[in-house]
Each structure stands twice: as C-alpha cells, then as structure tokens.
mmCIF file of N, CA and C in Angstrom:
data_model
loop_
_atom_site.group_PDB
_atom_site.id
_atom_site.type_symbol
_atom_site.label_atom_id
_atom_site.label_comp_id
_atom_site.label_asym_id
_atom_site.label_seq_id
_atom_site.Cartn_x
_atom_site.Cartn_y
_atom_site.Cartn_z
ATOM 1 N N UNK A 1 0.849 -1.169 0.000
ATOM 2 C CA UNK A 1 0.000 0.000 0.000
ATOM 3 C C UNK A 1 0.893 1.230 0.000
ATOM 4 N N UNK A 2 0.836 2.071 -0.714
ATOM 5 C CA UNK A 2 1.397 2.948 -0.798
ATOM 6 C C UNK A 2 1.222 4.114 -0.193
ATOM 7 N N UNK A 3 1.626 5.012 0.486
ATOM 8 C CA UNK A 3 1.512 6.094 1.170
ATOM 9 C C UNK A 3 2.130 7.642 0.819
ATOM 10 N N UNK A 4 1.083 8.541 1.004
ATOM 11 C CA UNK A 4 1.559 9.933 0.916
ATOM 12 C C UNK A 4 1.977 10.548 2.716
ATOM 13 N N UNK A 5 2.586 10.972 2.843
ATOM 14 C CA UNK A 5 3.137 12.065 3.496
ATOM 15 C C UNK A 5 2.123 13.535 3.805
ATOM 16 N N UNK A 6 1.309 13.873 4.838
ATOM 17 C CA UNK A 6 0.935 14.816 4.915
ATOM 18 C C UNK A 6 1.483 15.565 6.209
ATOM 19 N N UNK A 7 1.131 17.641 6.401
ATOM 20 C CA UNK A 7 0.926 17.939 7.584
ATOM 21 C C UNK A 7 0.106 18.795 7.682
ATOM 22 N N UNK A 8 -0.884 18.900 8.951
ATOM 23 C CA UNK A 8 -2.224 19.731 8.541
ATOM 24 C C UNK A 8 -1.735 20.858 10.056
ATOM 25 N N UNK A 9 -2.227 21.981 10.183
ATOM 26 C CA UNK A 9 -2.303 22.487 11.283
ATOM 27 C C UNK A 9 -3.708 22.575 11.982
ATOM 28 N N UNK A 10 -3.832 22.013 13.091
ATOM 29 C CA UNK A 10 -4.874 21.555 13.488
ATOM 30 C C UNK A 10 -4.971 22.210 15.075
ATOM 31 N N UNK A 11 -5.961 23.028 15.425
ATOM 32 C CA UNK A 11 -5.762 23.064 17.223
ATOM 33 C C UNK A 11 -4.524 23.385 17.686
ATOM 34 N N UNK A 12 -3.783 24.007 16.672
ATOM 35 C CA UNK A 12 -2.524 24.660 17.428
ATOM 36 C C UNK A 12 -1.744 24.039 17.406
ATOM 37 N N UNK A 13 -1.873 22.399 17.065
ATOM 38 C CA UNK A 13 -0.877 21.860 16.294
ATOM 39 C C UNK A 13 -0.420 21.185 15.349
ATOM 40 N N UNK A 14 0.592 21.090 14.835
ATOM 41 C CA UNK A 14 1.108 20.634 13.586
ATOM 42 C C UNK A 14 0.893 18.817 13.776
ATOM 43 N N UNK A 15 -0.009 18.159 12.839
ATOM 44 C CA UNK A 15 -0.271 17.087 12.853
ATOM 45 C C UNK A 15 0.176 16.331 11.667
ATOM 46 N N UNK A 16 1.350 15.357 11.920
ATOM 47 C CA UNK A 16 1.652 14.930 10.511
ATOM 48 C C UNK A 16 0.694 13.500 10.467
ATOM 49 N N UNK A 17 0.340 12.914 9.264
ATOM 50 C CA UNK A 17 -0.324 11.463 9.572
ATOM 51 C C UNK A 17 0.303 11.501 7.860
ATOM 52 N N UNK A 18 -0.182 9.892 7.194
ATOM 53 C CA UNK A 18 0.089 9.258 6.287
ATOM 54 C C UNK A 18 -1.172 8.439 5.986
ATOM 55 N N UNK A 19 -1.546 8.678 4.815
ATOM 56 C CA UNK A 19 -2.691 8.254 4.026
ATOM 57 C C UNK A 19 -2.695 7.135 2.864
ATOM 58 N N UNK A 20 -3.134 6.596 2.439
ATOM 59 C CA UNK A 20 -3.168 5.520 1.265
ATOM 60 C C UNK A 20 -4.566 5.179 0.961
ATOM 61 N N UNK A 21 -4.954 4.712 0.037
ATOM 62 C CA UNK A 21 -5.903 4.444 -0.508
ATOM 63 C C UNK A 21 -7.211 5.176 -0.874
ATOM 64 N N UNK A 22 -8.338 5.146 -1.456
ATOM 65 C CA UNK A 22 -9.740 5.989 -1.817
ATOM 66 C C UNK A 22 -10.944 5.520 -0.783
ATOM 67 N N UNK A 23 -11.958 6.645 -0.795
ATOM 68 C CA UNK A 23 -12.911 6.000 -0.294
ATOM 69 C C UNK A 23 -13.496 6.302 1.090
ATOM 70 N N UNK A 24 -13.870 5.789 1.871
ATOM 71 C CA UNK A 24 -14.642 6.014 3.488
ATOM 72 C C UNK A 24 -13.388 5.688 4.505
ATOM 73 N N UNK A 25 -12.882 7.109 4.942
ATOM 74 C CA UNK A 25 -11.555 6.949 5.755
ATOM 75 C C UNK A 25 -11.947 5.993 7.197
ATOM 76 N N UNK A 26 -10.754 5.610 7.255
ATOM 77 C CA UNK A 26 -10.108 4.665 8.877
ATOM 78 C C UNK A 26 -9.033 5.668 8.851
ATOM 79 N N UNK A 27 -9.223 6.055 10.594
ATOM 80 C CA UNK A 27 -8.056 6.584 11.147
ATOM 81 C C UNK A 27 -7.735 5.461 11.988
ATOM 82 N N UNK A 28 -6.605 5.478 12.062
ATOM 83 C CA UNK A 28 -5.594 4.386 12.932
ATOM 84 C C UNK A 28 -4.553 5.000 13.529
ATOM 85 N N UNK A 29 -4.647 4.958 15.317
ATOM 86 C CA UNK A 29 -3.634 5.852 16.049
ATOM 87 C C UNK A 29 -2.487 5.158 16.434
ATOM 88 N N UNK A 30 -1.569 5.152 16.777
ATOM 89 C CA UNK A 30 -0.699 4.676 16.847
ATOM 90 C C UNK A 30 -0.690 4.208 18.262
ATOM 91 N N UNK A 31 0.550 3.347 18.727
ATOM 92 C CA UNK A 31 0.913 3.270 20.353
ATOM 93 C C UNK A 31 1.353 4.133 21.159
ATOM 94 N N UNK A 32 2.128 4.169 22.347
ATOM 95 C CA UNK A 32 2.863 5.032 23.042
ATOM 96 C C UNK A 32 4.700 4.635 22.392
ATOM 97 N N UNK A 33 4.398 3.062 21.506
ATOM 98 C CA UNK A 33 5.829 2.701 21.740
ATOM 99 C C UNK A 33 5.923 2.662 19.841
ATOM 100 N N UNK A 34 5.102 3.144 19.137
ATOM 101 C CA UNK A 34 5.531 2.817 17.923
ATOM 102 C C UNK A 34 5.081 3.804 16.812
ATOM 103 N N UNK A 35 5.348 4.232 16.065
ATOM 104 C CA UNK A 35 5.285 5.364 15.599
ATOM 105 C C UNK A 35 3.945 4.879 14.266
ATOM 106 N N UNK A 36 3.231 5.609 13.734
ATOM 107 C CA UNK A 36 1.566 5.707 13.101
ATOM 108 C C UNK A 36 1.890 4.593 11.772
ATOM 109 N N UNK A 37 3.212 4.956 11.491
ATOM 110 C CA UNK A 37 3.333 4.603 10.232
ATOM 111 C C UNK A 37 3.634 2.967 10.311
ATOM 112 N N UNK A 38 3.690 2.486 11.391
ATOM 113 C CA UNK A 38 3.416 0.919 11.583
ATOM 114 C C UNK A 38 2.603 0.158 11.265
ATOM 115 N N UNK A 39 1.666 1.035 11.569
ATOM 116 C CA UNK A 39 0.351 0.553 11.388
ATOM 117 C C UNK A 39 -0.200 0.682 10.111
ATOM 118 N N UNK A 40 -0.010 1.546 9.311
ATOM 119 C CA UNK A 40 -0.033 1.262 7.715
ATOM 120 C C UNK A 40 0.285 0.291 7.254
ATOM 121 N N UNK A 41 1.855 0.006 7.534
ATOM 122 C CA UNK A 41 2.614 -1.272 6.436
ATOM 123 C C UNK A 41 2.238 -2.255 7.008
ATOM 124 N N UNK A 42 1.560 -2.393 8.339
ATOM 125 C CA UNK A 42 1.202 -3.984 8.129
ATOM 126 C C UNK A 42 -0.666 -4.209 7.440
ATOM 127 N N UNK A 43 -0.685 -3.028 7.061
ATOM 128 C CA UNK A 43 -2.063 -3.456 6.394
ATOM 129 C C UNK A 43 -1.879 -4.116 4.841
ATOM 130 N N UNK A 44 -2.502 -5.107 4.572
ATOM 131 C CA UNK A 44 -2.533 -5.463 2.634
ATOM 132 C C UNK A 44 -2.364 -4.524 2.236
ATOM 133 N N UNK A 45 -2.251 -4.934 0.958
ATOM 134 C CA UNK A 45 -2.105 -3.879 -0.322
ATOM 135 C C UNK A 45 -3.358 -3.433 -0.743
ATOM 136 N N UNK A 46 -4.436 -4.336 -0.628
ATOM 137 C CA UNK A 46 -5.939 -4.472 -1.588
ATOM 138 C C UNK A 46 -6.724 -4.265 -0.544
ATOM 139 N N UNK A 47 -6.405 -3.333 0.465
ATOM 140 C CA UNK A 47 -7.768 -2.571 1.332
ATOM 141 C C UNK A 47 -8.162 -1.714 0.500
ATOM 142 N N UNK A 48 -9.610 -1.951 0.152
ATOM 143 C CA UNK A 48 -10.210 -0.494 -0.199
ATOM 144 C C UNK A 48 -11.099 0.492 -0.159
ATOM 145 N N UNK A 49 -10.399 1.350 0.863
ATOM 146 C CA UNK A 49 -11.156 2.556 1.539
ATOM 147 C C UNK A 49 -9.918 3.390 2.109
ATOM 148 N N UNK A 50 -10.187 4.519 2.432
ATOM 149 C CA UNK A 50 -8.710 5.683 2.637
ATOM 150 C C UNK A 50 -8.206 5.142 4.059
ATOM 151 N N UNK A 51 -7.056 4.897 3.970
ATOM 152 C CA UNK A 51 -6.652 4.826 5.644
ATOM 153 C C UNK A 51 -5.554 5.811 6.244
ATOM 154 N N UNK A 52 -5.785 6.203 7.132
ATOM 155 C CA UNK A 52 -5.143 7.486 7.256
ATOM 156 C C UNK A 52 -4.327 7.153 9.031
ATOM 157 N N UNK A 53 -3.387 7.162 9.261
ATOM 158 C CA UNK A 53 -2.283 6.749 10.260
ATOM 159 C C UNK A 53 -2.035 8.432 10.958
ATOM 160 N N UNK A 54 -2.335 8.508 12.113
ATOM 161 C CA UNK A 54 -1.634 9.858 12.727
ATOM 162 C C UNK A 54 -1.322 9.778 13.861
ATOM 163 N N UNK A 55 -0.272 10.639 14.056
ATOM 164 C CA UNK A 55 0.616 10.586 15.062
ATOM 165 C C UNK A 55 0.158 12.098 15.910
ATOM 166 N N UNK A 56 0.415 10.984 17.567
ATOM 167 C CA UNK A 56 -0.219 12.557 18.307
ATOM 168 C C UNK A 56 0.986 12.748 18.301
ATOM 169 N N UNK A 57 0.712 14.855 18.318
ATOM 170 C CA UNK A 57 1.739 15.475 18.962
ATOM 171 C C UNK A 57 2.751 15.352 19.790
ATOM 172 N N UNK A 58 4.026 15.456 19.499
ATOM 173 C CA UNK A 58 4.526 15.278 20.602
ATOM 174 C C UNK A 58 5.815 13.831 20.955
ATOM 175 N N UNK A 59 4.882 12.872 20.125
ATOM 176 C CA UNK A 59 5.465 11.779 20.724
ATOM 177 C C UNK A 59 6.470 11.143 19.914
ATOM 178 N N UNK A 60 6.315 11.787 18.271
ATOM 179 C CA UNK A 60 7.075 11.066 17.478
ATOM 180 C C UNK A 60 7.734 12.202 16.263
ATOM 181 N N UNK A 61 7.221 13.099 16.803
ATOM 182 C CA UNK A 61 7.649 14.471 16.111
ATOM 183 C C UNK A 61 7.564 15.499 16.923
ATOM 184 N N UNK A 62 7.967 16.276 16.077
ATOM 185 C CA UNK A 62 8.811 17.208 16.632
ATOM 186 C C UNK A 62 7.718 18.278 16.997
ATOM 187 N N UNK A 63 7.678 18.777 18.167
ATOM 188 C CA UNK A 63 6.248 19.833 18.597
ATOM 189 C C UNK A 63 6.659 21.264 18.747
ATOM 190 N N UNK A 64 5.283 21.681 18.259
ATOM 191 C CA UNK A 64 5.720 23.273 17.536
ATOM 192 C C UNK A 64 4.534 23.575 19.082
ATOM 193 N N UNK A 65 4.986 23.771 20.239
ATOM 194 C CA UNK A 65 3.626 24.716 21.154
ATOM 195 C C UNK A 65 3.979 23.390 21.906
ATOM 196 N N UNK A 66 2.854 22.977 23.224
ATOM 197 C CA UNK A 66 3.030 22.310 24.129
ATOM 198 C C UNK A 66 2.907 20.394 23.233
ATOM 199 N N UNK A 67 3.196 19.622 24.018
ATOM 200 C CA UNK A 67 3.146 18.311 23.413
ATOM 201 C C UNK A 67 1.463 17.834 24.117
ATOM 202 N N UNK A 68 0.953 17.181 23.534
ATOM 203 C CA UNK A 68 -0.295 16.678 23.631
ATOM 204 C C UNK A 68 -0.108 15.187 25.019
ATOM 205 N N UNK A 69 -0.513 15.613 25.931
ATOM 206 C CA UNK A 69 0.019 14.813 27.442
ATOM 207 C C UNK A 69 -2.049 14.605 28.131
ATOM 208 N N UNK A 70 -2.890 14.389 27.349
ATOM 209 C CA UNK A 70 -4.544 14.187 28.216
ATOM 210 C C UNK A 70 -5.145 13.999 26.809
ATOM 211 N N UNK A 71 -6.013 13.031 27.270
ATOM 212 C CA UNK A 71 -6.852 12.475 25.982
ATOM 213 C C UNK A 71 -7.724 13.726 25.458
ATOM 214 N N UNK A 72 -8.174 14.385 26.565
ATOM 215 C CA UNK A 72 -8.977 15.655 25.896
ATOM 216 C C UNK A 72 -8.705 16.181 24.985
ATOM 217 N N UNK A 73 -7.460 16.358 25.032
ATOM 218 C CA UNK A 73 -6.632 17.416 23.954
ATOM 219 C C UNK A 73 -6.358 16.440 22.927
ATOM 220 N N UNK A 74 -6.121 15.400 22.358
ATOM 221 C CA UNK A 74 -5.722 14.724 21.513
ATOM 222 C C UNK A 74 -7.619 14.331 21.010
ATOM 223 N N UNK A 75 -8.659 13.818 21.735
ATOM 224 C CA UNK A 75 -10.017 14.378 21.140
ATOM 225 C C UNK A 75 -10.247 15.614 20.744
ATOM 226 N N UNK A 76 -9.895 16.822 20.914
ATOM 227 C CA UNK A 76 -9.695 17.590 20.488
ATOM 228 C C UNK A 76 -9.458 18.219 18.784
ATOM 229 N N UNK A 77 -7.864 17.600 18.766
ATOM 230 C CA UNK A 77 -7.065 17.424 17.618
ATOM 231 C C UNK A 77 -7.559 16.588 16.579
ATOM 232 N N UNK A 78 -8.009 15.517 16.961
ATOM 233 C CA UNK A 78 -8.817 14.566 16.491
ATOM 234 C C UNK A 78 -10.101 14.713 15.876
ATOM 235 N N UNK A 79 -11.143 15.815 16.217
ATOM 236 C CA UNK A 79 -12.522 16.541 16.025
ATOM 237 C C UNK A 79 -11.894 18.103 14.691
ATOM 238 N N UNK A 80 -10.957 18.436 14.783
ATOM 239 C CA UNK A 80 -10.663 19.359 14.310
ATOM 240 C C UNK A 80 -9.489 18.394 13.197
ATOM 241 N N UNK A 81 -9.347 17.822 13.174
ATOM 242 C CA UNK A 81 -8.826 17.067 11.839
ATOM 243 C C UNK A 81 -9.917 16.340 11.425
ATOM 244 N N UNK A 82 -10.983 15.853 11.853
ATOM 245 C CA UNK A 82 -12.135 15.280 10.884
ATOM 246 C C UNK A 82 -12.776 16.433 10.370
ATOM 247 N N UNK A 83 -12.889 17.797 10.951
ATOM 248 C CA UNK A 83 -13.575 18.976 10.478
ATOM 249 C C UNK A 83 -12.984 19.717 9.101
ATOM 250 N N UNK A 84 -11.278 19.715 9.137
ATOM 251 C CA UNK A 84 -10.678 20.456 8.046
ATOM 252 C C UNK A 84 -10.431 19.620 7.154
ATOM 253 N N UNK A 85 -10.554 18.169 7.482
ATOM 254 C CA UNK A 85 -10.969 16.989 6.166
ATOM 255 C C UNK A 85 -12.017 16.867 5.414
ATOM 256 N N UNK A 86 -12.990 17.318 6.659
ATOM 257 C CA UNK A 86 -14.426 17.430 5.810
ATOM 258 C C UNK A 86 -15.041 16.118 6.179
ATOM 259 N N UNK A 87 -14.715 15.431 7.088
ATOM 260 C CA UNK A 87 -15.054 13.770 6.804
ATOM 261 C C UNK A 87 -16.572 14.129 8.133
ATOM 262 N N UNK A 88 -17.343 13.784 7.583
ATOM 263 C CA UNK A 88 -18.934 13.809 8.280
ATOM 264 C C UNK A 88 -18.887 12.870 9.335
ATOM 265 N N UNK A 89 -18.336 11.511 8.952
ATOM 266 C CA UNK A 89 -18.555 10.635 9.595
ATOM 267 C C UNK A 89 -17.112 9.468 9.146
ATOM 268 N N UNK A 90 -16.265 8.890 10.136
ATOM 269 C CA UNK A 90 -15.277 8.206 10.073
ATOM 270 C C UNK A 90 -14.946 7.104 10.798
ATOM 271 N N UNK A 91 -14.532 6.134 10.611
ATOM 272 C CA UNK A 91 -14.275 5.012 11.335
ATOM 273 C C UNK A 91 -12.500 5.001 12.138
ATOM 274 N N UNK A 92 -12.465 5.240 13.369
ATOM 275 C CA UNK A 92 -11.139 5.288 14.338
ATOM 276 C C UNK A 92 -10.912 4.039 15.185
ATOM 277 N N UNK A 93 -10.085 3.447 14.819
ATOM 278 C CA UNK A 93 -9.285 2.254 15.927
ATOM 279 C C UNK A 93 -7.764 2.389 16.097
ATOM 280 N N UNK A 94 -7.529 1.854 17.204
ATOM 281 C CA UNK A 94 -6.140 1.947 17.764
ATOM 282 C C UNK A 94 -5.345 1.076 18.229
ATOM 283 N N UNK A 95 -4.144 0.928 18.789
ATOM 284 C CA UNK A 95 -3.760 -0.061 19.723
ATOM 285 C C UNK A 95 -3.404 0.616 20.440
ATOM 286 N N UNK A 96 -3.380 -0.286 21.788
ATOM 287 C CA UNK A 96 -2.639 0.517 23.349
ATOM 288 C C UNK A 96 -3.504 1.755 24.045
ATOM 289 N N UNK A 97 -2.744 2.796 23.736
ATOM 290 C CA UNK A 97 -3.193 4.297 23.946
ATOM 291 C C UNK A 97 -3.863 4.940 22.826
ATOM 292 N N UNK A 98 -4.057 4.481 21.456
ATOM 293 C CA UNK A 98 -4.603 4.437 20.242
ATOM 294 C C UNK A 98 -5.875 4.198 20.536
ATOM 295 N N UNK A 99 -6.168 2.718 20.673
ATOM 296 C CA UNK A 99 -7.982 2.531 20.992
ATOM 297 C C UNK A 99 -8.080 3.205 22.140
ATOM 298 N N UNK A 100 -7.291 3.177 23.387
ATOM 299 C CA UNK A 100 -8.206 4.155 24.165
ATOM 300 C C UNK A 100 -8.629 5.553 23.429
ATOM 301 N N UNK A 101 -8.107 6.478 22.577
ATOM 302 C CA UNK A 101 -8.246 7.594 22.136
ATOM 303 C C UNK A 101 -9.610 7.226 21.233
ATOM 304 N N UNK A 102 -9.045 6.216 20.127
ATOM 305 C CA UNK A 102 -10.394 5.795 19.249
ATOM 306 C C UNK A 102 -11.996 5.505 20.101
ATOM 307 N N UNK A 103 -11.835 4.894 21.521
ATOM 308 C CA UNK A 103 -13.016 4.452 21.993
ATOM 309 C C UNK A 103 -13.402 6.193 22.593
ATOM 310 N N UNK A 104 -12.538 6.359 23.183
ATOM 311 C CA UNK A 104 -13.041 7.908 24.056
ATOM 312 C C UNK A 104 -13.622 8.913 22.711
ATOM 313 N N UNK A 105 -12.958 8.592 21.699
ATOM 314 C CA UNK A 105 -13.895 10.021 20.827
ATOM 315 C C UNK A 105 -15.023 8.723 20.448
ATOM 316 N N UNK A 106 -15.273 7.761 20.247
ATOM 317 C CA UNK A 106 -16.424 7.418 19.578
ATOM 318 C C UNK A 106 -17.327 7.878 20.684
ATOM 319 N N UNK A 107 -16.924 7.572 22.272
ATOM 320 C CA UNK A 107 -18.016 7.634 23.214
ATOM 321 C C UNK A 107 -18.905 9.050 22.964
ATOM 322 N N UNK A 108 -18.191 10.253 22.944
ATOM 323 C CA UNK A 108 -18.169 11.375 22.994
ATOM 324 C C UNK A 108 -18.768 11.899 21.639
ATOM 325 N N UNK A 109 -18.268 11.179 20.479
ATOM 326 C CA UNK A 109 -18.632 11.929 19.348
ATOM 327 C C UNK A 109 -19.592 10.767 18.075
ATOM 328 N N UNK A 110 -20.296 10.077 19.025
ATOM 329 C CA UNK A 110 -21.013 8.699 18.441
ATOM 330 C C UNK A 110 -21.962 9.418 16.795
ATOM 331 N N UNK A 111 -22.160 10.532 16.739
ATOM 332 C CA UNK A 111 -22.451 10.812 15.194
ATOM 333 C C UNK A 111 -21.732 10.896 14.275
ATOM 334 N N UNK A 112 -20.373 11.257 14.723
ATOM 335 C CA UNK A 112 -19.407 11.342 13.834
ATOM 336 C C UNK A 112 -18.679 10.213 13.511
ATOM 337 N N UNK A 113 -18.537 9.271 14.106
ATOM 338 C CA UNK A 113 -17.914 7.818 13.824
ATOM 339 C C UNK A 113 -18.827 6.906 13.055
ATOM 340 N N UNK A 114 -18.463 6.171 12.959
ATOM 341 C CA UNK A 114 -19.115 4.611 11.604
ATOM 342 C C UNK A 114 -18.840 3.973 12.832
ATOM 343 N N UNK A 115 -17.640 3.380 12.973
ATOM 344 C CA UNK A 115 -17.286 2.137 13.627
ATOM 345 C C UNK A 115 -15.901 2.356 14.257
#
C-alpha cells in the first residue's frame, strides 16, 4: 500500500499522519511505543477505503507549542482534523493508547464515527 506524506495544522498543532488508498476513511492511532506509520505497512495492499495513520503530537515528532500529554486534547485534535478533512462521519481504531483515544472520541462523538 502505498503512502503519501501529509501535515495539517490543526488546534494549534502541527499534525503529521500518512494516508493511502480511496474512499470512506479509517483513522488508525498509533501506540505510546511505535510510531503511526506501523500501522499502515502492516495493512494489505488491496484494502479499499482511505486509511489514514496519525501521530499525536509530541510523541514522534517534533512539537511546535506544548506536546499533547490528556486524551482531551488529543479528542480535540482529532474533532478538528475530521472537520478540516471534511469527513462527516469516520471510522477510528487503535492499539494501546490508540484505541483508548479511538473508543473515548467514539463515546463522545457517536455521530461522527461509523465504527
């Protein structure tokens, strides 16, 4: 699967993630111990729908303003990158500290998620 390189400014901060494919986005957060883009390459080649890998602030790049340290703030970042995407409604899973982030915004933002 091939991947582009993005960075959006989002909530004050600079959010890089990595995208591949067309279609009804999956965000996929990363761990505390492994950086977003892991989680891309172990997906097939022949998924098809956009999957989009981002990295919170802070942990794996380089932070422009405070580093993102409370789930609030990373729901936050998270609500304001589905907004300047435009995405109505999106599907978020994680591992580790990832699904906790993915489950806490679905709890919170259950119109805006799929699954």
């Amino acid at each position: 699967m091939s991947a582009h390189k993005h960075t959006l400014a989002v909530a004050g901060h600079k959010l890089h993630f990595k995208s591949a494919g067309e279609g009804y986005p999956l965000v996929l957060i990363h761990t505390p111990h492994r950086y977003a883009k892991s989680l891309l390459n172990a997906l097939p080649a022949d998924v098809n729908r956009k999957v989009i890998t981002l990295d919170i602030p802070g942990f794996y790049t380089k932070v422009h303003g405070q580093p993102i340290t409370r789930f609030d703030q990373f729901i936050g970042v998270l609500r304001g990158f589905q907004d300047t995407m435009g995405y109505e409604r999106m599907d978020v899973a994680g591992k580790c500290l990832g699904a906790l982030v993915a489950l806490k915004y679905a709890a919170e933002h259950p119109q805006r998620v799929g699954r």
